[in-house]
Structures are given as C-alpha cells and as structure tokens.
CSV table of C-alpha atoms in Angstrom, one decimal:
chain,number,residue,atom,x,y,z
A,1,UNK,CA,4.1,77.1,12.3
A,2,UNK,CA,7.6,76.9,11.0
A,3,UNK,CA,8.3,78.5,7.6
A,4,UNK,CA,11.1,79.3,5.2
A,5,UNK,CA,10.5,82.8,3.8
A,6,UNK,CA,12.4,83.9,0.8
A,7,UNK,CA,12.3,87.6,0.5
A,8,UNK,CA,13.6,90.0,-2.2
A,9,UNK,CA,16.3,92.1,-0.6
A,10,UNK,CA,17.5,95.3,-2.3
A,11,UNK,CA,19.4,98.0,-0.4
A,12,UNK,CA,18.2,100.9,-2.6
A,13,UNK,CA,16.9,101.7,-6.1
A,14,UNK,CA,20.4,101.4,-7.7
A,15,UNK,CA,21.7,98.3,-5.9
A,16,UNK,CA,21.2,94.9,-7.4
A,17,UNK,CA,18.8,92.8,-5.4
A,18,UNK,CA,18.5,89.1,-4.7
A,19,UNK,CA,16.2,86.6,-2.9
A,20,UNK,CA,17.3,85.9,0.7
A,21,UNK,CA,16.0,82.9,2.7
A,22,UNK,CA,15.1,83.1,6.4
A,23,UNK,CA,13.9,80.4,8.7
A,24,UNK,CA,11.1,81.6,11.0
A,25,UNK,CA,9.4,79.7,13.8
A,26,UNK,CA,6.5,80.3,16.1
A,27,UNK,CA,4.1,81.6,13.5
A,28,UNK,CA,0.4,81.4,14.4
A,29,UNK,CA,-2.1,80.6,11.7
A,30,UNK,CA,-4.2,83.5,13.0
A,31,UNK,CA,-1.5,86.0,12.1
A,32,UNK,CA,-1.8,88.1,9.1
A,33,UNK,CA,0.9,87.9,6.4
A,34,UNK,CA,2.2,91.3,7.5
A,35,UNK,CA,2.3,90.2,11.1
A,36,UNK,CA,4.4,87.3,10.0
A,37,UNK,CA,6.8,89.8,8.3
A,38,UNK,CA,6.7,91.9,11.5
A,39,UNK,CA,7.8,88.8,13.5
A,40,UNK,CA,10.6,88.2,10.9
A,41,UNK,CA,11.7,91.8,11.3
A,42,UNK,CA,11.8,91.5,15.1
A,43,UNK,CA,14.2,88.6,14.7
A,44,UNK,CA,16.3,90.5,12.2
A,45,UNK,CA,16.5,93.6,14.4
A,46,UNK,CA,17.5,91.6,17.4
A,47,UNK,CA,20.2,89.9,15.5
A,48,UNK,CA,21.5,93.2,14.2
A,49,UNK,CA,20.3,92.9,10.6
A,50,UNK,CA,18.5,95.4,8.5
A,51,UNK,CA,14.7,94.7,8.7
A,52,UNK,CA,12.8,94.0,5.5
A,53,UNK,CA,11.1,97.2,4.2
A,54,UNK,CA,7.5,96.7,3.1
A,55,UNK,CA,4.6,99.1,2.5
A,56,UNK,CA,1.6,98.9,4.9
A,57,UNK,CA,-0.9,101.3,6.4
A,58,UNK,CA,-4.4,100.5,7.4
A,59,UNK,CA,-4.0,96.7,7.7
A,60,UNK,CA,-7.8,96.3,7.1
A,61,UNK,CA,-7.8,96.0,3.3
A,62,UNK,CA,-9.0,99.4,2.4
A,63,UNK,CA,-5.9,101.6,1.9
A,64,UNK,CA,-4.0,99.9,-0.9
A,65,UNK,CA,-0.6,100.3,0.7
A,66,UNK,CA,0.5,96.7,0.9
A,67,UNK,CA,2.1,95.4,-2.2
A,68,UNK,CA,3.5,91.9,-2.0
A,69,UNK,CA,3.8,89.2,-4.6
A,70,UNK,CA,3.5,86.0,-2.6
A,71,UNK,CA,4.4,82.8,-4.4
A,72,UNK,CA,4.0,84.5,-7.7
A,73,UNK,CA,0.5,85.9,-6.9
A,74,UNK,CA,-0.1,89.6,-6.2
A,75,UNK,CA,-1.4,89.7,-2.6
A,76,UNK,CA,-1.0,85.9,-2.4
A,77,UNK,CA,-3.3,82.9,-2.8
A,78,UNK,CA,-6.6,84.5,-1.5
A,79,UNK,CA,-8.5,87.2,-3.3
A,80,UNK,CA,-7.8,89.9,-0.7
A,81,UNK,CA,-5.0,92.3,0.2
A,82,UNK,CA,-1.8,90.9,1.8
A,83,UNK,CA,-2.7,92.5,5.1
A,84,UNK,CA,-6.0,90.5,5.2
A,85,UNK,CA,-4.3,87.3,4.1
A,86,UNK,CA,-3.8,85.0,7.1
A,87,UNK,CA,-1.1,82.4,7.7
A,88,UNK,CA,-3.7,79.7,7.8
A,89,UNK,CA,-3.5,79.8,4.0
A,90,UNK,CA,-0.1,78.2,4.3
A,91,UNK,CA,1.0,74.9,5.8
A,92,UNK,CA,3.7,74.2,8.3
A,93,UNK,CA,7.1,73.7,6.7
A,94,UNK,CA,6.1,75.7,3.5
A,95,UNK,CA,8.6,77.8,1.6
A,96,UNK,CA,7.0,81.2,0.8
A,97,UNK,CA,8.4,83.6,-1.8
A,98,UNK,CA,7.8,87.3,-1.3
A,99,UNK,CA,8.7,89.7,-4.0
A,100,UNK,CA,7.9,93.4,-4.8
A,101,UNK,CA,5.5,94.5,-7.6
A,102,UNK,CA,7.4,94.1,-10.9
A,103,UNK,CA,6.9,96.8,-13.5
A,104,UNK,CA,9.1,99.3,-15.2
A,105,UNK,CA,6.6,102.0,-14.1
A,106,UNK,CA,6.9,100.8,-10.4
A,107,UNK,CA,10.7,101.0,-9.7
A,108,UNK,CA,11.8,99.3,-6.5
A,109,UNK,CA,12.7,101.8,-3.7
A,110,UNK,CA,14.0,99.3,-1.2
A,111,UNK,CA,13.3,95.5,-0.6
A,112,UNK,CA,9.6,95.1,-1.1
A,113,UNK,CA,8.7,98.8,-1.4
A,114,UNK,CA,8.0,100.2,-4.9
A,115,UNK,CA,7.3,103.7,-6.1
A,116,UNK,CA,3.7,103.8,-7.3
A,117,UNK,CA,3.5,107.6,-7.9
A,118,UNK,CA,2.8,106.8,-11.6
A,119,UNK,CA,-0.7,105.9,-10.5
A,120,UNK,CA,-1.0,109.4,-8.8
A,121,UNK,CA,0.0,111.0,-12.1
A,122,UNK,CA,-2.7,109.0,-14.0
A,123,UNK,CA,-5.3,110.3,-11.5
A,124,UNK,CA,-3.9,113.8,-11.7
A,125,UNK,CA,-4.4,113.7,-15.5
A,126,UNK,CA,-8.2,113.4,-15.1
A,127,UNK,CA,-9.3,111.1,-12.4
A,128,UNK,CA,-11.4,113.8,-10.7
A,129,UNK,CA,-14.3,116.0,-11.1
A,130,UNK,CA,-13.6,119.7,-11.5
A,131,UNK,CA,-16.2,121.3,-9.3
A,132,UNK,CA,-16.4,124.1,-6.8
A,133,UNK,CA,-15.7,122.5,-3.4
A,134,UNK,CA,-17.1,123.7,-0.2
A,135,UNK,CA,-19.9,122.2,1.9
A,136,UNK,CA,-21.4,119.0,0.7
A,137,UNK,CA,-24.1,119.6,-1.9
A,138,UNK,CA,-27.7,118.6,-1.2
A,139,UNK,CA,-28.0,114.9,-1.7
A,140,UNK,CA,-31.0,115.1,-4.0
A,141,UNK,CA,-29.6,117.9,-6.2
A,142,UNK,CA,-28.3,115.4,-8.8
A,143,UNK,CA,-30.4,112.4,-9.3
A,144,UNK,CA,-28.4,109.2,-10.0
A,145,UNK,CA,-30.3,106.0,-11.0
A,146,UNK,CA,-29.6,103.0,-8.8
A,147,UNK,CA,-27.9,101.0,-11.6
A,148,UNK,CA,-25.6,103.9,-12.4
A,149,UNK,CA,-24.8,104.3,-8.7
A,150,UNK,CA,-24.0,100.6,-8.2
A,151,UNK,CA,-21.9,100.6,-11.4
A,152,UNK,CA,-20.0,103.6,-10.2
A,153,UNK,CA,-19.5,102.2,-6.8
A,154,UNK,CA,-18.2,98.9,-8.1
A,155,UNK,CA,-15.4,100.8,-9.8
A,156,UNK,CA,-14.9,103.4,-7.0
A,157,UNK,CA,-13.9,100.4,-4.8
A,158,UNK,CA,-10.4,100.4,-6.5
A,159,UNK,CA,-7.9,101.2,-3.8
A,160,UNK,CA,-5.0,101.8,-6.2
A,161,UNK,CA,-2.8,99.1,-4.8
A,162,UNK,CA,-1.3,98.2,-8.2
A,163,UNK,CA,-1.9,94.4,-8.0
A,164,UNK,CA,-3.3,94.6,-11.5
A,165,UNK,CA,0.0,95.9,-12.8
A,166,UNK,CA,2.0,93.4,-10.8
A,167,UNK,CA,-0.1,90.5,-12.1
A,168,UNK,CA,-0.1,91.6,-15.7
A,169,UNK,CA,2.6,90.0,-17.9
A,170,UNK,CA,2.8,93.3,-19.7
A,171,UNK,CA,2.9,95.5,-16.6
A,172,UNK,CA,-0.3,97.2,-17.9
A,173,UNK,CA,-2.3,99.7,-15.9
A,174,UNK,CA,-5.5,99.3,-17.9
A,175,UNK,CA,-7.6,97.9,-15.1
A,176,UNK,CA,-6.6,100.6,-12.7
A,177,UNK,CA,-7.2,103.4,-15.3
A,178,UNK,CA,-10.5,101.8,-16.4
A,179,UNK,CA,-11.8,101.7,-12.8
A,180,UNK,CA,-11.6,105.5,-12.5
A,181,UNK,CA,-12.8,106.2,-16.0
A,182,UNK,CA,-15.9,103.9,-15.5
A,183,UNK,CA,-16.6,105.3,-12.0
A,184,UNK,CA,-16.8,108.9,-13.2
A,185,UNK,CA,-18.4,108.1,-16.6
A,186,UNK,CA,-21.3,106.5,-14.9
A,187,UNK,CA,-22.2,109.6,-12.8
A,188,UNK,CA,-23.7,113.0,-13.9
A,189,UNK,CA,-21.0,114.8,-12.0
A,190,UNK,CA,-18.4,113.2,-14.3
A,191,UNK,CA,-20.2,114.0,-17.6
A,192,UNK,CA,-18.8,117.4,-18.4
A,193,UNK,CA,-15.2,116.1,-18.5
A,194,UNK,CA,-16.0,112.7,-19.8
A,195,UNK,CA,-14.1,112.8,-23.1
A,196,UNK,CA,-11.1,114.8,-21.9
A,197,UNK,CA,-10.7,112.6,-18.9
A,198,UNK,CA,-10.3,109.3,-20.7
A,199,UNK,CA,-8.0,110.8,-23.4
A,200,UNK,CA,-5.7,112.4,-20.8
A,201,UNK,CA,-5.7,109.4,-18.4
A,202,UNK,CA,-4.9,107.0,-21.2
A,203,UNK,CA,-2.2,109.3,-22.6
A,204,UNK,CA,-0.6,109.6,-19.1
A,205,UNK,CA,-0.8,105.8,-18.6
A,206,UNK,CA,1.1,105.3,-21.9
A,207,UNK,CA,3.6,108.0,-21.0
A,208,UNK,CA,4.4,106.4,-17.6
A,209,UNK,CA,5.7,103.3,-19.4
A,210,UNK,CA,2.9,100.8,-18.6
A,211,UNK,CA,2.4,98.1,-21.1
A,212,UNK,CA,-0.6,97.4,-23.3
A,213,UNK,CA,-3.5,95.0,-22.6
A,214,UNK,CA,-3.5,91.6,-24.1
A,215,UNK,CA,-6.6,90.4,-22.4
A,216,UNK,CA,-4.9,87.7,-20.3
A,217,UNK,CA,-7.3,88.4,-17.4
A,218,UNK,CA,-4.6,88.2,-14.8
A,219,UNK,CA,-5.4,91.7,-13.5
A,220,UNK,CA,-9.0,91.0,-12.7
A,221,UNK,CA,-8.1,87.7,-11.1
A,222,UNK,CA,-5.5,89.5,-8.8
A,223,UNK,CA,-7.7,92.5,-8.0
A,224,UNK,CA,-8.5,92.4,-4.2
A,225,UNK,CA,-11.6,94.6,-4.9
A,226,UNK,CA,-13.0,92.6,-7.8
A,227,UNK,CA,-12.8,95.2,-10.5
A,228,UNK,CA,-14.1,93.2,-13.4
A,229,UNK,CA,-12.2,92.6,-16.7
A,230,UNK,CA,-15.1,94.0,-18.9
A,231,UNK,CA,-14.2,97.4,-17.3
A,232,UNK,CA,-11.2,97.5,-19.8
A,233,UNK,CA,-13.6,96.9,-22.7
A,234,UNK,CA,-15.8,99.7,-21.4
A,235,UNK,CA,-12.7,102.0,-21.3
A,236,UNK,CA,-11.8,101.1,-24.8
A,237,UNK,CA,-15.3,102.0,-25.8
A,238,UNK,CA,-15.0,105.3,-23.9
A,239,UNK,CA,-11.7,106.1,-25.5
A,240,UNK,CA,-12.9,105.5,-29.1
A,241,UNK,CA,-16.0,107.5,-28.3
A,242,UNK,CA,-14.0,110.4,-26.9
A,243,UNK,CA,-11.7,110.4,-30.0
A,244,UNK,CA,-14.7,110.9,-32.2
A,245,UNK,CA,-16.4,113.5,-30.0
A,246,UNK,CA,-15.6,117.0,-28.8
A,247,UNK,CA,-12.2,116.9,-27.1
A,248,UNK,CA,-11.0,120.5,-26.7
B,1,UNK,CA,-18.2,135.1,-3.5
B,2,UNK,CA,-18.3,134.6,-7.2
B,3,UNK,CA,-14.5,134.7,-7.3
B,4,UNK,CA,-14.3,132.2,-4.4
B,5,UNK,CA,-16.3,129.6,-6.2
B,6,UNK,CA,-14.8,130.0,-9.7
B,7,UNK,CA,-12.7,127.1,-10.7
B,8,UNK,CA,-9.6,127.2,-12.9
B,9,UNK,CA,-10.2,126.1,-16.4
B,10,UNK,CA,-9.4,122.5,-17.2
B,11,UNK,CA,-6.4,123.3,-19.3
B,12,UNK,CA,-4.7,125.5,-16.6
B,13,UNK,CA,-5.2,122.8,-14.0
B,14,UNK,CA,-3.8,120.1,-16.3
B,15,UNK,CA,-0.7,121.8,-17.6
B,16,UNK,CA,0.2,123.4,-14.2
B,17,UNK,CA,0.7,126.7,-16.0
B,18,UNK,CA,3.2,125.4,-18.5
B,19,UNK,CA,2.7,126.7,-22.1
B,20,UNK,CA,1.2,123.9,-24.2
B,21,UNK,CA,2.1,123.1,-27.7
B,22,UNK,CA,-0.7,122.7,-30.3
B,23,UNK,CA,-2.7,119.5,-29.4
B,24,UNK,CA,-1.8,116.6,-31.7
B,25,UNK,CA,-4.2,115.6,-34.5
B,26,UNK,CA,-6.7,112.8,-33.9
B,27,UNK,CA,-4.8,110.4,-36.3
B,28,UNK,CA,-1.5,111.1,-34.4
B,29,UNK,CA,-3.2,110.7,-31.0
B,30,UNK,CA,-4.7,107.4,-32.3
B,31,UNK,CA,-1.5,105.9,-33.6
B,32,UNK,CA,0.6,107.0,-30.6
B,33,UNK,CA,-1.7,105.4,-28.1
B,34,UNK,CA,-1.6,101.8,-27.1
B,35,UNK,CA,-5.3,101.7,-27.4
B,36,UNK,CA,-5.1,103.1,-31.0
B,37,UNK,CA,-2.6,100.5,-32.1
B,38,UNK,CA,-4.7,97.8,-30.5
B,39,UNK,CA,-7.7,99.1,-32.5
B,40,UNK,CA,-5.6,98.8,-35.7
B,41,UNK,CA,-4.7,95.2,-34.7
B,42,UNK,CA,-8.4,94.4,-34.1
B,43,UNK,CA,-9.6,96.0,-37.3
B,44,UNK,CA,-6.9,94.4,-39.5
B,45,UNK,CA,-7.4,91.1,-37.7
B,46,UNK,CA,-11.1,91.1,-38.5
B,47,UNK,CA,-10.4,91.9,-42.2
B,48,UNK,CA,-8.1,88.9,-42.4
B,49,UNK,CA,-10.7,86.8,-40.5
B,50,UNK,CA,-13.4,87.8,-43.1
B,51,UNK,CA,-11.0,86.8,-45.9
B,52,UNK,CA,-10.2,83.4,-44.2
B,53,UNK,CA,-13.9,82.7,-44.0
B,54,UNK,CA,-14.3,83.2,-47.7
B,55,UNK,CA,-11.0,81.3,-48.3
B,56,UNK,CA,-12.0,78.2,-46.4
B,57,UNK,CA,-15.3,78.0,-48.3
B,58,UNK,CA,-13.5,78.2,-51.6
B,59,UNK,CA,-11.0,75.5,-50.4
B,60,UNK,CA,-13.8,73.1,-49.6
B,61,UNK,CA,-14.9,73.1,-53.3
B,62,UNK,CA,-12.0,70.7,-53.7
B,63,UNK,CA,-14.4,68.0,-52.6
B,64,UNK,CA,-16.5,68.6,-55.7
B,65,UNK,CA,-13.8,67.5,-58.1
B,66,UNK,CA,-11.1,69.1,-60.3
B,67,UNK,CA,-13.5,70.8,-62.8
B,68,UNK,CA,-15.5,72.8,-60.2
B,69,UNK,CA,-12.4,73.7,-58.2
B,70,UNK,CA,-10.4,74.8,-61.2
B,71,UNK,CA,-13.4,76.8,-62.5
B,72,UNK,CA,-13.6,78.5,-59.2
B,73,UNK,CA,-9.9,79.3,-59.3
B,74,UNK,CA,-10.3,80.8,-62.8
B,75,UNK,CA,-13.3,82.8,-61.6
B,76,UNK,CA,-11.2,84.5,-58.9
B,77,UNK,CA,-9.3,86.2,-61.7
B,78,UNK,CA,-12.5,87.3,-63.4
B,79,UNK,CA,-14.0,88.5,-60.0
B,80,UNK,CA,-15.7,91.8,-60.4
B,81,UNK,CA,-16.0,91.6,-64.2
B,82,UNK,CA,-17.3,93.2,-66.3
B,83,UNK,CA,-17.0,96.3,-64.0
B,84,UNK,CA,-13.4,95.5,-63.3
B,85,UNK,CA,-10.7,94.5,-65.7
B,86,UNK,CA,-9.4,90.9,-65.5
B,87,UNK,CA,-7.5,90.3,-62.2
B,88,UNK,CA,-8.3,93.8,-60.9
B,89,UNK,CA,-10.7,92.4,-58.3
B,90,UNK,CA,-8.1,89.9,-57.2
B,91,UNK,CA,-5.4,92.6,-57.0
B,92,UNK,CA,-7.7,94.9,-54.9
B,93,UNK,CA,-8.2,92.0,-52.5
B,94,UNK,CA,-4.5,91.3,-52.4
B,95,UNK,CA,-3.6,94.9,-51.7
B,96,UNK,CA,-6.2,95.2,-48.9
B,97,UNK,CA,-4.8,91.9,-47.4
B,98,UNK,CA,-1.2,93.1,-47.7
B,99,UNK,CA,-2.1,96.4,-45.9
B,100,UNK,CA,-4.0,94.4,-43.2
B,101,UNK,CA,-1.0,92.0,-42.7
B,102,UNK,CA,1.4,94.9,-42.6
B,103,UNK,CA,-0.7,97.0,-40.1
B,104,UNK,CA,-1.2,94.0,-37.9
B,105,UNK,CA,2.4,93.0,-37.8
B,106,UNK,CA,3.8,96.6,-37.3
B,107,UNK,CA,1.3,97.2,-34.4
B,108,UNK,CA,2.1,93.8,-32.9
B,109,UNK,CA,5.8,94.5,-33.0
B,110,UNK,CA,5.5,97.9,-31.5
B,111,UNK,CA,3.1,96.8,-28.8
B,112,UNK,CA,5.1,93.7,-27.9
B,113,UNK,CA,8.3,95.7,-27.6
B,114,UNK,CA,6.5,98.1,-25.3
B,115,UNK,CA,5.0,95.3,-23.2
B,116,UNK,CA,8.4,93.6,-22.8
B,117,UNK,CA,9.9,96.9,-21.7
B,118,UNK,CA,7.1,97.5,-19.2
B,119,UNK,CA,8.0,94.3,-17.4
B,120,UNK,CA,11.8,94.1,-17.4
B,121,UNK,CA,12.2,91.9,-14.3
B,122,UNK,CA,10.6,88.5,-14.1
B,123,UNK,CA,9.3,87.1,-10.8
B,124,UNK,CA,11.6,84.6,-9.1
B,125,UNK,CA,8.5,82.5,-8.3
B,126,UNK,CA,7.4,81.2,-11.7
B,127,UNK,CA,3.9,80.1,-12.6
B,128,UNK,CA,2.1,80.0,-15.9
B,129,UNK,CA,0.2,83.1,-16.7
B,130,UNK,CA,-2.9,83.2,-19.0
B,131,UNK,CA,-4.1,80.4,-21.3
B,132,UNK,CA,-2.1,78.6,-23.9
B,133,UNK,CA,-3.8,80.5,-26.7
B,134,UNK,CA,-3.0,83.8,-25.0
B,135,UNK,CA,0.7,83.0,-24.3
B,136,UNK,CA,1.3,81.8,-27.9
B,137,UNK,CA,-0.1,84.9,-29.6
B,138,UNK,CA,3.3,86.4,-30.4
B,139,UNK,CA,5.1,83.3,-31.6
B,140,UNK,CA,1.9,82.0,-33.2
B,141,UNK,CA,1.6,85.2,-35.2
B,142,UNK,CA,5.2,85.0,-36.3
B,143,UNK,CA,4.8,81.4,-37.4
B,144,UNK,CA,1.7,82.4,-39.3
B,145,UNK,CA,3.7,85.2,-41.0
B,146,UNK,CA,6.3,82.7,-42.2
B,147,UNK,CA,3.6,80.3,-43.3
B,148,UNK,CA,1.9,83.0,-45.5
B,149,UNK,CA,5.3,83.4,-47.3
B,150,UNK,CA,5.6,79.7,-47.9
B,151,UNK,CA,2.0,79.3,-48.8
B,152,UNK,CA,2.2,82.1,-51.5
B,153,UNK,CA,5.5,80.6,-52.9
B,154,UNK,CA,3.8,77.2,-52.9
B,155,UNK,CA,0.4,77.7,-54.4
B,156,UNK,CA,0.3,81.3,-55.8
B,157,UNK,CA,3.7,81.7,-57.5
B,158,UNK,CA,4.3,77.9,-57.6
B,159,UNK,CA,8.0,78.6,-56.9
B,160,UNK,CA,8.6,75.9,-54.3
B,161,UNK,CA,5.9,73.4,-55.6
B,162,UNK,CA,8.0,70.9,-57.6
B,163,UNK,CA,5.1,69.3,-59.6
B,164,UNK,CA,3.1,72.4,-60.1
B,165,UNK,CA,1.4,73.3,-63.4
B,166,UNK,CA,0.2,76.9,-63.9
B,167,UNK,CA,-3.6,77.2,-64.2
B,168,UNK,CA,-4.3,73.9,-62.5
B,169,UNK,CA,-4.9,74.7,-58.8
B,170,UNK,CA,-6.6,71.3,-58.0
B,171,UNK,CA,-3.6,69.3,-59.2
B,172,UNK,CA,-1.2,71.7,-57.4
B,173,UNK,CA,-3.1,71.3,-54.1
B,174,UNK,CA,-2.8,67.5,-54.5
B,175,UNK,CA,0.9,67.9,-55.3
B,176,UNK,CA,1.6,69.9,-52.2
B,177,UNK,CA,-0.2,67.5,-49.9
B,178,UNK,CA,1.5,64.5,-51.5
B,179,UNK,CA,4.8,65.6,-49.7
B,180,UNK,CA,5.3,65.0,-46.0
B,181,UNK,CA,6.7,68.5,-45.4
B,182,UNK,CA,3.7,70.1,-47.2
B,183,UNK,CA,1.4,68.4,-44.8
B,184,UNK,CA,3.5,69.1,-41.7
B,185,UNK,CA,3.9,72.9,-42.5
B,186,UNK,CA,0.3,73.3,-43.4
B,187,UNK,CA,-1.3,71.4,-40.5
B,188,UNK,CA,1.0,73.0,-37.9
B,189,UNK,CA,0.2,76.5,-39.2
B,190,UNK,CA,-3.5,75.8,-39.2
B,191,UNK,CA,-3.4,74.7,-35.6
B,192,UNK,CA,-1.5,77.9,-34.8
B,193,UNK,CA,-4.2,79.8,-36.7
B,194,UNK,CA,-7.0,78.2,-34.6
B,195,UNK,CA,-5.2,79.3,-31.3
B,196,UNK,CA,-4.6,82.7,-32.7
B,197,UNK,CA,-8.2,83.3,-33.7
B,198,UNK,CA,-9.5,81.8,-30.4
B,199,UNK,CA,-7.7,84.6,-28.4
B,200,UNK,CA,-7.7,87.2,-31.2
B,201,UNK,CA,-11.3,87.3,-32.0
B,202,UNK,CA,-12.4,87.7,-28.4
B,203,UNK,CA,-9.7,90.3,-27.8
B,204,UNK,CA,-10.7,92.3,-30.9
B,205,UNK,CA,-14.2,92.5,-29.6
B,206,UNK,CA,-12.9,93.9,-26.3
B,207,UNK,CA,-10.6,96.4,-28.0
B,208,UNK,CA,-13.4,97.7,-30.2
B,209,UNK,CA,-15.5,98.0,-27.0
B,210,UNK,CA,-18.3,95.8,-28.2
B,211,UNK,CA,-17.8,93.2,-25.4
B,212,UNK,CA,-19.4,93.4,-22.0
B,213,UNK,CA,-20.2,91.2,-19.1
B,214,UNK,CA,-23.5,90.1,-20.6
B,215,UNK,CA,-22.1,89.3,-24.0
B,216,UNK,CA,-18.8,87.7,-22.9
B,217,UNK,CA,-20.0,84.1,-23.0
B,218,UNK,CA,-21.5,84.6,-26.5
B,219,UNK,CA,-18.3,86.2,-27.7
B,220,UNK,CA,-16.1,83.4,-26.3
B,221,UNK,CA,-18.3,80.8,-27.9
B,222,UNK,CA,-18.2,82.7,-31.2
B,223,UNK,CA,-14.4,82.8,-31.0
B,224,UNK,CA,-14.1,79.1,-30.2
B,225,UNK,CA,-16.6,78.2,-33.0
B,226,UNK,CA,-14.7,80.4,-35.6
B,227,UNK,CA,-11.4,78.9,-34.6
B,228,UNK,CA,-12.7,75.4,-34.7
B,229,UNK,CA,-14.5,75.8,-38.0
B,230,UNK,CA,-11.6,77.5,-39.8
B,231,UNK,CA,-9.0,75.0,-38.5
B,232,UNK,CA,-11.1,72.0,-39.3
B,233,UNK,CA,-12.1,73.4,-42.7
B,234,UNK,CA,-8.5,74.1,-43.7
B,235,UNK,CA,-7.1,70.8,-42.4
B,236,UNK,CA,-9.9,68.9,-44.1
B,237,UNK,CA,-8.1,69.4,-47.5
B,238,UNK,CA,-4.7,67.8,-46.6
B,239,UNK,CA,-6.5,65.0,-44.6
B,240,UNK,CA,-8.6,64.3,-47.7
B,241,UNK,CA,-5.4,64.1,-49.9
B,242,UNK,CA,-3.7,61.9,-47.3
B,243,UNK,CA,-6.6,59.5,-47.1
B,244,UNK,CA,-7.1,59.4,-50.9
B,245,UNK,CA,-10.5,61.1,-50.9
B,246,UNK,CA,-9.1,63.8,-53.1
B,247,UNK,CA,-6.5,62.7,-55.6
C-alpha cells in the first residue's frame, strides 16, 4: 500500500505545531497503525530527520498508552485502540491525518505525545479503595452478587487512554471519571468511601480544566473498551446522592 | 502488627499533609461544580418546559373563538383568586419564570465558556460531531432568549404590535400573525424550541440521574414527543391565521 500520512509535528510544548505530509510506500495491510508509523520513522531516521514521537507500550490494546486521532476519530475508524487498528482499514492511495489528543487538560509534549497526568490526579483524588494491603484476602470473605461483579467489571475495563476526552467537543473527562466511580460504587469494598470518592474525583476533574458534559455521546462512541454513556448518568446520580449524604 | 496494618485516615492521604481550609458549604460546592451547574440547567429547563406545556394548551383555545380565548386571557389575571389578589398569581408565575430563565442562561454561559476553554485547539481533520439538535443548543438557546424579548414586547406589553388593543388578546394574536415578519420570527423560534427540547429534555434526565440503559429509549421517545407536540401546537396558531381558520 502507498499512503500519504499527514502528521502533527510539534518540537516541544512551547513551539507552534503544524501538519506535515509524508509519502510512504510498502505498507502491508496486516501491519498495525503503529507499525505503519514505525515504518515512517525508519525512513525519517535514515534520511536524517527527527522521527515522529508517539506514545505506545503494550501494543495489544490493554495499556491505554496509544493516543492518536486518526482522520478525526480517536483511535481511528474501528472501535479499538490505535495499536489494534490494522492498515486493512485504509485503502491504497489514501491520505491519513494523524493528530494528538486535543484538550486543554492534555497539553502536547511533542508531536503526538500528550501529558495525561491529569487523569492520574483524578484517580489520586479517590479512584481507589483505602484498605490494608498485604496478602490477597480470602476470595469468599466479601460476597459480591454476579450482577454487581459484571457491572463493576464493565467499568473496570477502562484503560485510561483518554479517547473520551479527545472525542468530546468539550474536552470533558466525565466518561473516564464515571468509569472508576461506577466500578467502585458497585462493590462492597468501595462502599465506605463512596460519597467522598465521587465528590473528590469530580472536584479534581473540574479543577484540571476538563469541560462539562453536553451528552453528545462522542465519548462512548470512541471508547475502545465500550464504557457506556449511561455511566455518566449514573455518576450524576452518585454525585447528587453524595451531596445529600454524609460527606465528612 | 496493629501498627503495620493501620491505614492513614482519608484526609491525610488526600491532602498529602497540607493543612486544609474549612470545607466549602454544600451550596458552594454545588454551584462551583460543573455537575451542580448542569443540575441548575436541568431543573430550570424542566420548570420552563412545564410552563410551555400549560402555555400551548392555553394558546390552542384560540380555535374556540374570540370570546373563549379572551375570557381565558382575563382569567390569567384572576388566577389564584380569591386567595390571591388580582394579578398576584400571574406575577408569581412571572417571577418564577424569570428566575428560571436567568438561572438557565447564567449556567449555560458559564458552562459554555468552560467547555470552549477545555478544547482550545480544533482538529485539522474536520467532521461533524453530535446530532444537529445537540450542536445547535447554544445558538438555539440564544435565539430563544431574543425571541422571548420580542414575544413579550409583542403580545404582553404590546410595544411592537402596531394594531394592538389592550385587553383583546385574540385580536392581537391575529394582528401579529397578519404580518410576514411576525410569522417568520415566531415559526423560526418554535422550530428552534423543538430542537432545544429534543436534546434538552433527554439531557436533563441524564443530569438528574434518572436515565439509564433500560429507560433510555423511553426518555428519547418522550423528548421527541414533547418537542414535536409543543412545536406543532405553537405553530398551529400562526398557520391557522395564515390559512384564515382564525381571523
């Protein structure tokens, strides 16, 4: 396959960036999108140019490191992560636009790499269970109904990639935050800190400069793990409940 | 052993040892939060929606002739009597509506400014995001705000209604819809209203946390039905004047 790849190039956080076009040949349709970028970088290095910086780690769709907006879609045209997207989703001769996540809370570090530490701070605000750690507890010590376990797991699947923020026209982190809130609210282990958790996580989400939710549904469409849109509704419910209940 | 398994208290862990100021009041926490402002928008929107439902039913009385419509108009001033003094009921409704419009507009402005700041750079590869109703919420809301001002000047204070006569609402409605601009302004605004309700009602349900996967289809259907019924009901009046059914 022969492609024209237009990539966002930005030297560092302060430098102004621009889209740069590259012609690339010899792409196999069995390559992943990241392998296509690896091939492009090989050419760039051989010709003495600066390779395109992009985040990647596991390359099997479970770590949440890759963060590319491909042709205007977070993670590209398929409902998966960019590393699991294959070049067969494109046609020979296509022009492909590759951009970083765009949000005020996710500043560009270089090229396609953005700083997603705002997500870490939301998790630090309450996305955990305060419990004595040590050896794993006896599995039957805390009984969890099957429905609750399934509901919790559906939300625990969030890999924190940030596609929801990238897709949202308001740069909102509601879907990400709601995934963790719903995950822990469904389990007995999360119950003692249930109210404090949602209040603190939402406050941090706001403080980090993410936008509000206008229910466009773009986040849930982009999410590679299929976190559903009603999770946001459930978080709104949790937040209003926590505001009424004991919070200190 | 006891010491080894004791955890830090939640507060120490959260503030990383920094001294913490007095926690903000619930009202402050509520208004500062995007979720709180969205709740204000949802609640004020539902108040206005309830009013519009009553308003459209009153409007449709125009089809029963000038006597019934004008009598209804006069009753509005007697509403709540004899408990309330003349026009007090009407003014209570007006104050509630004014508060709802103000709360809705202030929240919308603050949230929109925040949303625009949160996404300072647009994508180079453009594609339409969200449905038409969703994308037009801000401009649609602004248009509706302007419409309310014109509507009050036209049929409440009669300032811009050239052929208006005080105390004769039926004749004034006919006068408004006998001008081309009256029809254009009104029908455009009512189409914007339908779009606004279509997205707004469903969103309000989500914000207030009453939606859910199981209820989503019912809520969307209710939003579409409300939008359609209100738009059709309001537009029926200018169409009736245009076609000579009401004159």
